[in-house]
CSV table of C-alpha atoms in Angstrom, one decimal:
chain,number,residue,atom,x,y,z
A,1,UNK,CA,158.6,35.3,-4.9
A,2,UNK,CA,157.2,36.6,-8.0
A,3,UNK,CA,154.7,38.4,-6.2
A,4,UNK,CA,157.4,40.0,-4.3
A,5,UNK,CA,159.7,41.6,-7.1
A,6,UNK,CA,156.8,42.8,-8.4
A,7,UNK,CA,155.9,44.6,-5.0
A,8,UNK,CA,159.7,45.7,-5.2
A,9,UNK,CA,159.7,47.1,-8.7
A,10,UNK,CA,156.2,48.8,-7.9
A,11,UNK,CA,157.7,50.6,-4.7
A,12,UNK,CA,161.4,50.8,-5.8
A,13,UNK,CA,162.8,54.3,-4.9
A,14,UNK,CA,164.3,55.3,-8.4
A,15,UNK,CA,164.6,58.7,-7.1
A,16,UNK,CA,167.1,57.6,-4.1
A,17,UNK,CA,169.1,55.1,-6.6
A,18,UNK,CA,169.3,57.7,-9.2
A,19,UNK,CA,171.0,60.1,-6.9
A,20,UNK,CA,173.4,57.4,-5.5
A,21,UNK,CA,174.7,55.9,-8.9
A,22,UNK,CA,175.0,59.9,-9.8
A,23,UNK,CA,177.5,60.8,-7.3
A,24,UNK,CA,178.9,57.6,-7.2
A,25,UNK,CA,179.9,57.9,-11.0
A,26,UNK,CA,181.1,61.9,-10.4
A,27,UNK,CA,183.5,60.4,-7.6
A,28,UNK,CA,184.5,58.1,-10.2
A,29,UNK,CA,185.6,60.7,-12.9
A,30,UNK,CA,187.1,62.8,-10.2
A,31,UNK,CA,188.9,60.0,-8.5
A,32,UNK,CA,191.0,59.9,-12.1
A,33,UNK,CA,191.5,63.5,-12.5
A,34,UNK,CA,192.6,64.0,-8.7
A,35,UNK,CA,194.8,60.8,-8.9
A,36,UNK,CA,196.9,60.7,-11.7
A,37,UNK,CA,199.5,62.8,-11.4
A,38,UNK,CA,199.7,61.1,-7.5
A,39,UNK,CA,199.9,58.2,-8.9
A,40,UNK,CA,202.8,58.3,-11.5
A,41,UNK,CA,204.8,60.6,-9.6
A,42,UNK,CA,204.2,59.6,-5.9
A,43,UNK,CA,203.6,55.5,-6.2
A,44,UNK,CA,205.0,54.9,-9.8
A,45,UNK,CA,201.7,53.5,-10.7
A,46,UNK,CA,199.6,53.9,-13.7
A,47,UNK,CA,197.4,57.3,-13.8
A,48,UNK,CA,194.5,54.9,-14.2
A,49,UNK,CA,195.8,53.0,-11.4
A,50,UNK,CA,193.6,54.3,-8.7
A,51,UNK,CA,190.4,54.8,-11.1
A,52,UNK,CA,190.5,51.0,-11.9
A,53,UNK,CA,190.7,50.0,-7.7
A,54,UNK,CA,187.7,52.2,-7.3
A,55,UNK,CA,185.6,50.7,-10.8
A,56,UNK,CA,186.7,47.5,-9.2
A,57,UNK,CA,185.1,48.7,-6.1
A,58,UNK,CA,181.8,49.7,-7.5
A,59,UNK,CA,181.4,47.1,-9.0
A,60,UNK,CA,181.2,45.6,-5.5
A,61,UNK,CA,179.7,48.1,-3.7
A,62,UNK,CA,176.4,48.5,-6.5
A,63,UNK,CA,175.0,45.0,-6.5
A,64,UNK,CA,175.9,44.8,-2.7
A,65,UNK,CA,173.3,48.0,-2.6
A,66,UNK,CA,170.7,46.5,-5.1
A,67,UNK,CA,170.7,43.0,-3.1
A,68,UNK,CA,170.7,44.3,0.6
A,69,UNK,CA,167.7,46.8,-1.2
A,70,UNK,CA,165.7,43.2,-1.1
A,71,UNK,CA,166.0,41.8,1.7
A,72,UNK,CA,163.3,43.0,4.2
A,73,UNK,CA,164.5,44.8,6.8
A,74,UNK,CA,162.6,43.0,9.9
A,75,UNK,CA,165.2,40.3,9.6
A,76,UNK,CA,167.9,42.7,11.3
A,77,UNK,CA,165.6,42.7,14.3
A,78,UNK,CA,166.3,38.5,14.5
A,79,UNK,CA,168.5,37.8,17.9
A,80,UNK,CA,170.9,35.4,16.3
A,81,UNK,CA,171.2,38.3,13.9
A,82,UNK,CA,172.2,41.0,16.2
A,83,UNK,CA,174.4,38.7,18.0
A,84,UNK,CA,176.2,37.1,15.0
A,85,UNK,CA,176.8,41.2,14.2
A,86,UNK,CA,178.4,41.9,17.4
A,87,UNK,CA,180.6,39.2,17.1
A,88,UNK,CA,181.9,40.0,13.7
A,89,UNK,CA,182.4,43.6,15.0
A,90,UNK,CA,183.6,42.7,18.1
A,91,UNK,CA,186.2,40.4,15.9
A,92,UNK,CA,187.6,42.7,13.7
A,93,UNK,CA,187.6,45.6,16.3
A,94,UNK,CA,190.0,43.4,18.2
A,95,UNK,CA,192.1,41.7,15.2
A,96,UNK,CA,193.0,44.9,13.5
A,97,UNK,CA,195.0,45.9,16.8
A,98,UNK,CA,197.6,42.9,16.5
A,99,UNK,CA,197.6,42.3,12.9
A,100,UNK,CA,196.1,45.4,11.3
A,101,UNK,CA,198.5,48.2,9.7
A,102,UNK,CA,198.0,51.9,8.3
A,103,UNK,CA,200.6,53.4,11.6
A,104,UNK,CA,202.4,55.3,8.8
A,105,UNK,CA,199.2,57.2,8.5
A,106,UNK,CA,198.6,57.8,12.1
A,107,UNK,CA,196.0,54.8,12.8
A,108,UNK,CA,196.3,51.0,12.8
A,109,UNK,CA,192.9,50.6,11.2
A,110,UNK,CA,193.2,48.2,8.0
A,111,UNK,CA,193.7,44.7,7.9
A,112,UNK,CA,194.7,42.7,5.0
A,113,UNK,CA,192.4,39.9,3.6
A,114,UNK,CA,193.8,36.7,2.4
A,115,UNK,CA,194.2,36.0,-1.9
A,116,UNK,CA,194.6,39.5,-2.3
A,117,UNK,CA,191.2,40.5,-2.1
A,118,UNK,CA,192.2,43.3,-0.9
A,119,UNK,CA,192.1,45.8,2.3
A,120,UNK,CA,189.1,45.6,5.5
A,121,UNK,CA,188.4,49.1,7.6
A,122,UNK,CA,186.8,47.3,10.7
A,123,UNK,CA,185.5,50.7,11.6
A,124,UNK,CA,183.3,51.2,8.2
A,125,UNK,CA,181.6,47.6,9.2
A,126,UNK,CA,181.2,49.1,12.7
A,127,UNK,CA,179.3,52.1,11.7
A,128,UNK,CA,176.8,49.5,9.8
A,129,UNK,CA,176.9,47.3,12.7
A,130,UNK,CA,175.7,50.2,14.9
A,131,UNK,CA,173.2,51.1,13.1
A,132,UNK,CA,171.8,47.4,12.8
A,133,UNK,CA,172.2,46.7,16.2
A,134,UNK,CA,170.9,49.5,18.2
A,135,UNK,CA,167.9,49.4,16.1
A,136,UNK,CA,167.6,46.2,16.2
A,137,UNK,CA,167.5,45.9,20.1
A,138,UNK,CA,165.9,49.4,20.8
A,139,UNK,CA,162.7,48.0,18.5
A,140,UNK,CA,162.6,44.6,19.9
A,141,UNK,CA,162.3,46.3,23.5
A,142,UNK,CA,159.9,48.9,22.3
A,143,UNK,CA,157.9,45.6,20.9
A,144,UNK,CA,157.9,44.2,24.1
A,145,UNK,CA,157.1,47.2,26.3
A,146,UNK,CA,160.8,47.1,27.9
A,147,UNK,CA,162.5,50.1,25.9
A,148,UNK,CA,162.5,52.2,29.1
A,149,UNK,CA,164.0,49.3,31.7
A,150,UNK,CA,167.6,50.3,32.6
A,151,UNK,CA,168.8,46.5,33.5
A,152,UNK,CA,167.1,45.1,30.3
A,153,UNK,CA,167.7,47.7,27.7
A,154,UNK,CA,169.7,50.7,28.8
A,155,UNK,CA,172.9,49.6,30.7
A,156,UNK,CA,173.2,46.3,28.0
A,157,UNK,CA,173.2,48.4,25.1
A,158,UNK,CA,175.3,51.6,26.7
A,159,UNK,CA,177.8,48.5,27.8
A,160,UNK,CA,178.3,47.6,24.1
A,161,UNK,CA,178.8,50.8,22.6
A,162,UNK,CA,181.0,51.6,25.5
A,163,UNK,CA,183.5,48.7,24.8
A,164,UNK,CA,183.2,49.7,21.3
A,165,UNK,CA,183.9,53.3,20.8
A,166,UNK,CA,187.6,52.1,23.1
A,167,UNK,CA,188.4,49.9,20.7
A,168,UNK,CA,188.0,52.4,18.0
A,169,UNK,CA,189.9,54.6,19.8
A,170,UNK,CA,192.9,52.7,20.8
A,171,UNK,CA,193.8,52.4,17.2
A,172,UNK,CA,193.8,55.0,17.6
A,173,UNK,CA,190.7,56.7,15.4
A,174,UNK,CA,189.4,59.9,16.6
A,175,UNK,CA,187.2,60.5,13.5
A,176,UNK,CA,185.4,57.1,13.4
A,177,UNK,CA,185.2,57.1,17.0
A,178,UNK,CA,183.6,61.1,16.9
A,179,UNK,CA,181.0,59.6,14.1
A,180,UNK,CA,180.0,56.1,15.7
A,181,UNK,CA,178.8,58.0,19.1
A,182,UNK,CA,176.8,60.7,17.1
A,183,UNK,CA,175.1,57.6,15.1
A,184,UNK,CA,174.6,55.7,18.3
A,185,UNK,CA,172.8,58.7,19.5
A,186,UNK,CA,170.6,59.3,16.4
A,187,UNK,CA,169.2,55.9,16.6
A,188,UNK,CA,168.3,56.5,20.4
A,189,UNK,CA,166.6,59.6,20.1
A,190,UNK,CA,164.3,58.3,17.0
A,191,UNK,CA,163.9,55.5,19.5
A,192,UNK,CA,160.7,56.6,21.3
A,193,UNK,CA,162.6,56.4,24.7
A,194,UNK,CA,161.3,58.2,27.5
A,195,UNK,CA,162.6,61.9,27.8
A,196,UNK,CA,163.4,61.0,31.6
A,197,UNK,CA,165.5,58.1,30.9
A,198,UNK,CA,167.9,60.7,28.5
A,199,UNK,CA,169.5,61.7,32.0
A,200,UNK,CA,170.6,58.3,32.8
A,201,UNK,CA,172.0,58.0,29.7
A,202,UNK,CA,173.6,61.3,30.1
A,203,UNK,CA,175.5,59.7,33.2
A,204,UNK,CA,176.6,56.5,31.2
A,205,UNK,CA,177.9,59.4,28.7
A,206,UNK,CA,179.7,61.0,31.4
A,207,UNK,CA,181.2,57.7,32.9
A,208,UNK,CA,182.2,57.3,28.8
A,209,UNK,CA,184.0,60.6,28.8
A,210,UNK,CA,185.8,59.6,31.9
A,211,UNK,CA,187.3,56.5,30.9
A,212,UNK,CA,188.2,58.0,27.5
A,213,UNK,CA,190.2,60.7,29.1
A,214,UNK,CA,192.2,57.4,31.3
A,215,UNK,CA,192.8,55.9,27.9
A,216,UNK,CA,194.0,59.1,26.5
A,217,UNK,CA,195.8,59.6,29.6
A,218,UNK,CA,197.4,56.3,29.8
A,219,UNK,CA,198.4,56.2,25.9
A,220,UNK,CA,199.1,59.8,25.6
A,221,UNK,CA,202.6,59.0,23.2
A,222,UNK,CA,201.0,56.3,21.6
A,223,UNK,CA,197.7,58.3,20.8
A,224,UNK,CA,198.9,61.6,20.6
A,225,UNK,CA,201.3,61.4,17.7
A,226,UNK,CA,203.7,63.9,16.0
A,227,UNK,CA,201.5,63.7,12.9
A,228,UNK,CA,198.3,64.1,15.1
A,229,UNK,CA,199.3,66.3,17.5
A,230,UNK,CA,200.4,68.7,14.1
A,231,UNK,CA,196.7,68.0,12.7
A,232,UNK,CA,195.4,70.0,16.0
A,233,UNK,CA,198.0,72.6,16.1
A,234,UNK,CA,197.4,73.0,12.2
A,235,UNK,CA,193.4,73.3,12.9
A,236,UNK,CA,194.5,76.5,15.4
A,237,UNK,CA,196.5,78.6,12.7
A,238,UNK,CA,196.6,76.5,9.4
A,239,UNK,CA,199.3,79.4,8.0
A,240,UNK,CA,201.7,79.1,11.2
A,241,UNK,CA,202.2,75.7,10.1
A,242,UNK,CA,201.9,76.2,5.8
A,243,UNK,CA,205.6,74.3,5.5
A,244,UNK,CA,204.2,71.4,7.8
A,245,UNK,CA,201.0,70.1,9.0
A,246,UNK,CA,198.9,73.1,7.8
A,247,UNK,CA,200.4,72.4,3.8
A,248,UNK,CA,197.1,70.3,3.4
A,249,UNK,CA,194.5,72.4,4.4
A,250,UNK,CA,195.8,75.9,3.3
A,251,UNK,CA,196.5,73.9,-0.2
A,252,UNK,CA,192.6,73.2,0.6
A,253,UNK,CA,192.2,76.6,0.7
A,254,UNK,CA,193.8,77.6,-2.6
A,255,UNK,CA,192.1,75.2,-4.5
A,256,UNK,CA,188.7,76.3,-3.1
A,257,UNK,CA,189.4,79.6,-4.1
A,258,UNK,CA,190.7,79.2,-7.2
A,259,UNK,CA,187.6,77.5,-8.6
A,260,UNK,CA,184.8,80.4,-8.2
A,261,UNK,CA,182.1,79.7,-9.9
A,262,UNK,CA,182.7,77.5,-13.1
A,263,UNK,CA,186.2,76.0,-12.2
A,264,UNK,CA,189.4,76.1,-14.6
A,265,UNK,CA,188.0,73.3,-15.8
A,266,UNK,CA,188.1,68.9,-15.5
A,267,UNK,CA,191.5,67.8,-15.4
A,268,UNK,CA,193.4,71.3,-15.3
A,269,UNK,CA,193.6,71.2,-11.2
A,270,UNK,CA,197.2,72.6,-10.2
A,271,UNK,CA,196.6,71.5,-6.7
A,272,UNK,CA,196.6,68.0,-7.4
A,273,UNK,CA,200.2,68.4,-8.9
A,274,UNK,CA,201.8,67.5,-5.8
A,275,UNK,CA,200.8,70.4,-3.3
A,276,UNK,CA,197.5,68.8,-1.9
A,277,UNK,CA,198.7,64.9,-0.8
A,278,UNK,CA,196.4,62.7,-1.3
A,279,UNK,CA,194.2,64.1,-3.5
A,280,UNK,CA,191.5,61.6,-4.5
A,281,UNK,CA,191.0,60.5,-0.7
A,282,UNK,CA,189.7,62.5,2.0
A,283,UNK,CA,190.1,65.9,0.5
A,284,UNK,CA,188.9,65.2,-2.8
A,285,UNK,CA,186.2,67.7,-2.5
A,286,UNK,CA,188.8,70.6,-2.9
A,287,UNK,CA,189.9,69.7,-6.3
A,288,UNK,CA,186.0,69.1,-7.3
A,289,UNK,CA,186.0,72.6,-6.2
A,290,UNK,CA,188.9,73.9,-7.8
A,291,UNK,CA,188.3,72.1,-11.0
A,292,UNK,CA,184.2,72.2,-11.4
A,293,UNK,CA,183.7,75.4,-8.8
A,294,UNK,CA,180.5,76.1,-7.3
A,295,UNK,CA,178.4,73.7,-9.9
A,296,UNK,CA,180.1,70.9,-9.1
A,297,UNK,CA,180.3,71.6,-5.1
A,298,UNK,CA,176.7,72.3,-5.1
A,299,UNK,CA,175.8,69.2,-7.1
A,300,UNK,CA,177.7,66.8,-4.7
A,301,UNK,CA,176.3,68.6,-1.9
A,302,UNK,CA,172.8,68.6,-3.6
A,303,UNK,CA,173.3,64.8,-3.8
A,304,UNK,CA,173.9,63.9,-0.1
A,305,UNK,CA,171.4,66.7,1.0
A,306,UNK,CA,169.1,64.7,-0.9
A,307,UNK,CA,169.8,61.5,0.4
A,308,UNK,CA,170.0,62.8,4.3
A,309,UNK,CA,166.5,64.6,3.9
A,310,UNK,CA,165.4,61.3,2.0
A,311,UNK,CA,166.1,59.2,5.4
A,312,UNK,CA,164.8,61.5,7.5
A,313,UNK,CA,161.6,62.0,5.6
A,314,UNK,CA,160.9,58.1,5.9
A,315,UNK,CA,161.8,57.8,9.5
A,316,UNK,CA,159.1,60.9,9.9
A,317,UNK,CA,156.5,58.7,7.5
A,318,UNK,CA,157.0,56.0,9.0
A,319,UNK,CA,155.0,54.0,12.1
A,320,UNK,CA,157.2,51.1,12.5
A,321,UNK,CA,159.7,52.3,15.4
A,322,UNK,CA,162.3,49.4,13.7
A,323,UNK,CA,162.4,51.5,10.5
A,324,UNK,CA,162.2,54.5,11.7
A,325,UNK,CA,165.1,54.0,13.4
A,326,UNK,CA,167.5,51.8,10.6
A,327,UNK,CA,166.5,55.6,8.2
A,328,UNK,CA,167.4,57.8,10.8
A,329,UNK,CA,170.4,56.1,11.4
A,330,UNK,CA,171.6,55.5,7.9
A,331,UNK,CA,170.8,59.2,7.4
A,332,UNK,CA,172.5,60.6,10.3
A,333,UNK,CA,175.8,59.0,9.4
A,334,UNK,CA,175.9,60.0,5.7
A,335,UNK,CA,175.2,63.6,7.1
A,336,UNK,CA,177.8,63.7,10.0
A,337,UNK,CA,180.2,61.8,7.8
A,338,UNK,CA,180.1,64.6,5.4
A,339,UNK,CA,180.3,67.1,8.1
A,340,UNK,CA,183.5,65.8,9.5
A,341,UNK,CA,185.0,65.4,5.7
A,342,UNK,CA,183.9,69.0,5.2
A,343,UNK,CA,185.0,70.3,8.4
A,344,UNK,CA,188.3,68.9,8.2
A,345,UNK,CA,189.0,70.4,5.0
A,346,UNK,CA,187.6,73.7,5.6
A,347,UNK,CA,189.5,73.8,9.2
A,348,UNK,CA,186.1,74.1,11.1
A,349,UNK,CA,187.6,71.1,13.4
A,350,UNK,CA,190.7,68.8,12.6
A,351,UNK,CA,191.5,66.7,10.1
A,352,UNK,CA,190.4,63.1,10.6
A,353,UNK,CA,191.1,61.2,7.3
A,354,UNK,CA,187.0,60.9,7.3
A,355,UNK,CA,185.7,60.0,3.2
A,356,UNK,CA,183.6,61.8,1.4
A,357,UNK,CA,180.3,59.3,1.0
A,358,UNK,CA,180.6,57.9,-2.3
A,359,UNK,CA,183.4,60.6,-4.1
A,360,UNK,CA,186.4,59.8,-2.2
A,361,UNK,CA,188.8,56.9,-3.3
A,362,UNK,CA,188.1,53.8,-0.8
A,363,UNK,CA,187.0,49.9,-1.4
A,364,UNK,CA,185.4,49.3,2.5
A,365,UNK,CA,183.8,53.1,2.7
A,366,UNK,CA,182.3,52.8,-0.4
A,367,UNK,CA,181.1,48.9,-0.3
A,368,UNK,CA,179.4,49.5,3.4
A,369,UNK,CA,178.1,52.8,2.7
A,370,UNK,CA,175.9,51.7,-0.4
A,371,UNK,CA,175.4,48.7,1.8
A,372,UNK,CA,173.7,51.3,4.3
A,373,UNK,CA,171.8,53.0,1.5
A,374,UNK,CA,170.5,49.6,0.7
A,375,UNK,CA,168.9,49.5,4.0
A,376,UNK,CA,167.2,52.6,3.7
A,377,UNK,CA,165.8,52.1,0.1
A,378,UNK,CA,164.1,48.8,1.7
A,379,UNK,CA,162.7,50.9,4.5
A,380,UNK,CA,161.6,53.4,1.6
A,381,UNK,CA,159.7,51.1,-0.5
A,382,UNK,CA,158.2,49.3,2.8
A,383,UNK,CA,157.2,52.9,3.9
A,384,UNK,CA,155.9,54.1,0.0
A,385,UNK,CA,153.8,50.3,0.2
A,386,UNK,CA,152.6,51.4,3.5
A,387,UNK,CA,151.1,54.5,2.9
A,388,UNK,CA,149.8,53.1,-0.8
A,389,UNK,CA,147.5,49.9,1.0
């Protein structure tokens, strides 16, 4: 055991955990300068009231990080593993549609834990359980020589993620759903499959669109919201609707603008005042923007460019397929999560009440997300001892 900490120590990536405790701290201070004027004069809370949930959170979410950074990752490739994973998902994925809430916000996706513990996203444990799972399986096939078979490998796998994207969208979550396929897909292209199998799998994707388009079709009213159905007509012509859906992201704008290149400075935000709801959550990043401009945009973005090119690089360094695959996963969803934040925000595509990794207010985002980055740093110092011996 000794032996082993020492390895850990030897091989830690400081650089990687350096970066993560930075932004997590900057989301920190911003989370109180975006929430407190929300808080008094929307909830009747404390202004701290929002910066103590998330300190609470962190104080989760870091030594969740630190401990999942020691266990090695082969033990995610163990069946009972992978199973015992799918069945939690599975679980939750099914629970939160009878007893979950959050349909004032467009999406019954929370569920309430017992004591007052607090609030469970089953979609943020999904996007870890994807990861773990689909590498998991597509390394133990590759192990075995059956990574190309379409009984053994393919039509299982394509089955589970299948079920599981429904599920996320009957809640109905477009953005989660949107970011679990494009993980789902990371992990199988760093898989080593064989190029000729990818149009098999492109059939399975188009059997996937099909039956989306049924559920869509069948649930149109339930799906298709007032609130959501705004959210697209806002993404068309964000000013045609400034008094109604479009308030948040032309608000977006203003802030955006506002900041140029230094900001107005932390704490003097006027779009936080009650034009831009929600501030600390999913549109956070404006009031960084407005508040710190273009040095504190480009040091968030720095951040998770840092960590995104980190996984990559490892998954490139490494030759274990199994680790190649938990980086590239863990990197592509920290890289399209903060391209569907972004985008929403900026009106490139809808909003989708995505997070911001590690800025935005949120217990479950933040706990499973350093939970992810966990998984990487032990592929990082298993890939830094590798090349070393």
């Amino acid at each position: 055991m000794k032996t082993y900490m020492n390895r850990i120590l030897r091989n830690f990536d400081y650089p990687l955990f350096f970066v993560y405790l930075l932004l997590s701290l900057f989301g920190l201070i911003m989370i109180y300068s975006a929430s407190m004027v929300w808080a008094m004069n929307i909830y009747n809370f404390e202004p701290s009231h929002f910066f103590r949930k998330q300190v609470t959170n962190l104080a989760i979410a870091i030594p969740a990080f630190l401990l999942v950074s020691i266990i090695p990752y082969r033990h995610y490739r163990n069946k009972k593993f992978l199973y015992s994973t799918l069945i939690v998902m599975f679980t939750l994925l099914i629970i939160v549609k009878f007893i979950g809430f959050g349909d004032a916000v467009g999406a019954k996706s929370w569920l309430s834990l017992p004591f007052g513990i607090g609030n469970l996203q089953p979609t943020e444990v999904a996007k870890i359980a994807f990861i773990v799972y689909f590498s998991g399986v597509f390394a133990n096939k590759y192990y075995a020589g059956t990574l190309d078979e379409i009984k053994t490998t393919i039509f299982p796998t394509f089955s589970v993620l299948t079920a599981s994207l429904l599920l996320v969208l009957l809640e109905p979550d477009f953005g989660a759903t949107m970011i679990l396929f494009l993980v789902a897909i990371s992990v199988i292209m760093a898989s080593g499959m064989q190029v000729k199998n990818y149009l098999i799998i492109s059939r399975f994707f188009a059997l996937l669109g099909v039956l989306i388009g049924i559920v869509l079709w069948i649930k149109w009213d339930t799906v298709m919201t007032v609130s959501r159905m705004g959210r697209f007509l806002a993404f068309t012509d964000p000013f045609e609707y400034i008094q109604g859906s479009g308030l948040q992201i032309v608000n977006g704008y203003i802030a955006i603008g506002a900041g140029g290149l230094k900001g107005v400075g932390l704490g003097n935000s006027i779009q936080k005042l009650g034009y831009l709801p929600e501030p600390h959550t999913d549109v956070i990043m404006a009031v960084i923007s407005e508040e710190t401009g273009l040095l504190g945009t480009t040091l968030v973005l720095g951040g998770l460019f840092f960590i995104v090119m980190r996984a990559f690089t490892v998954a490139l360094r490494t030759k274990d397929a199994h680790a190649r695959m938990l980086a590239a996963g863990v990197g592509s969803l920290i890289a399209i999560q903060t391209l569907v934040n972004l985008g929403g925000l900026t009106g490139l595509i809808p909003l989708t009440g995505v997070t911001l990794p590690f800025i935005s207010y949120g217990g479950t985002s933040v706990v499973f997300l350093s939970i992810a980055l966990g998984i990487l740093m032990n592929v990082s110092m298993f890939v830094k001892y590798e090349r070393t011996k």
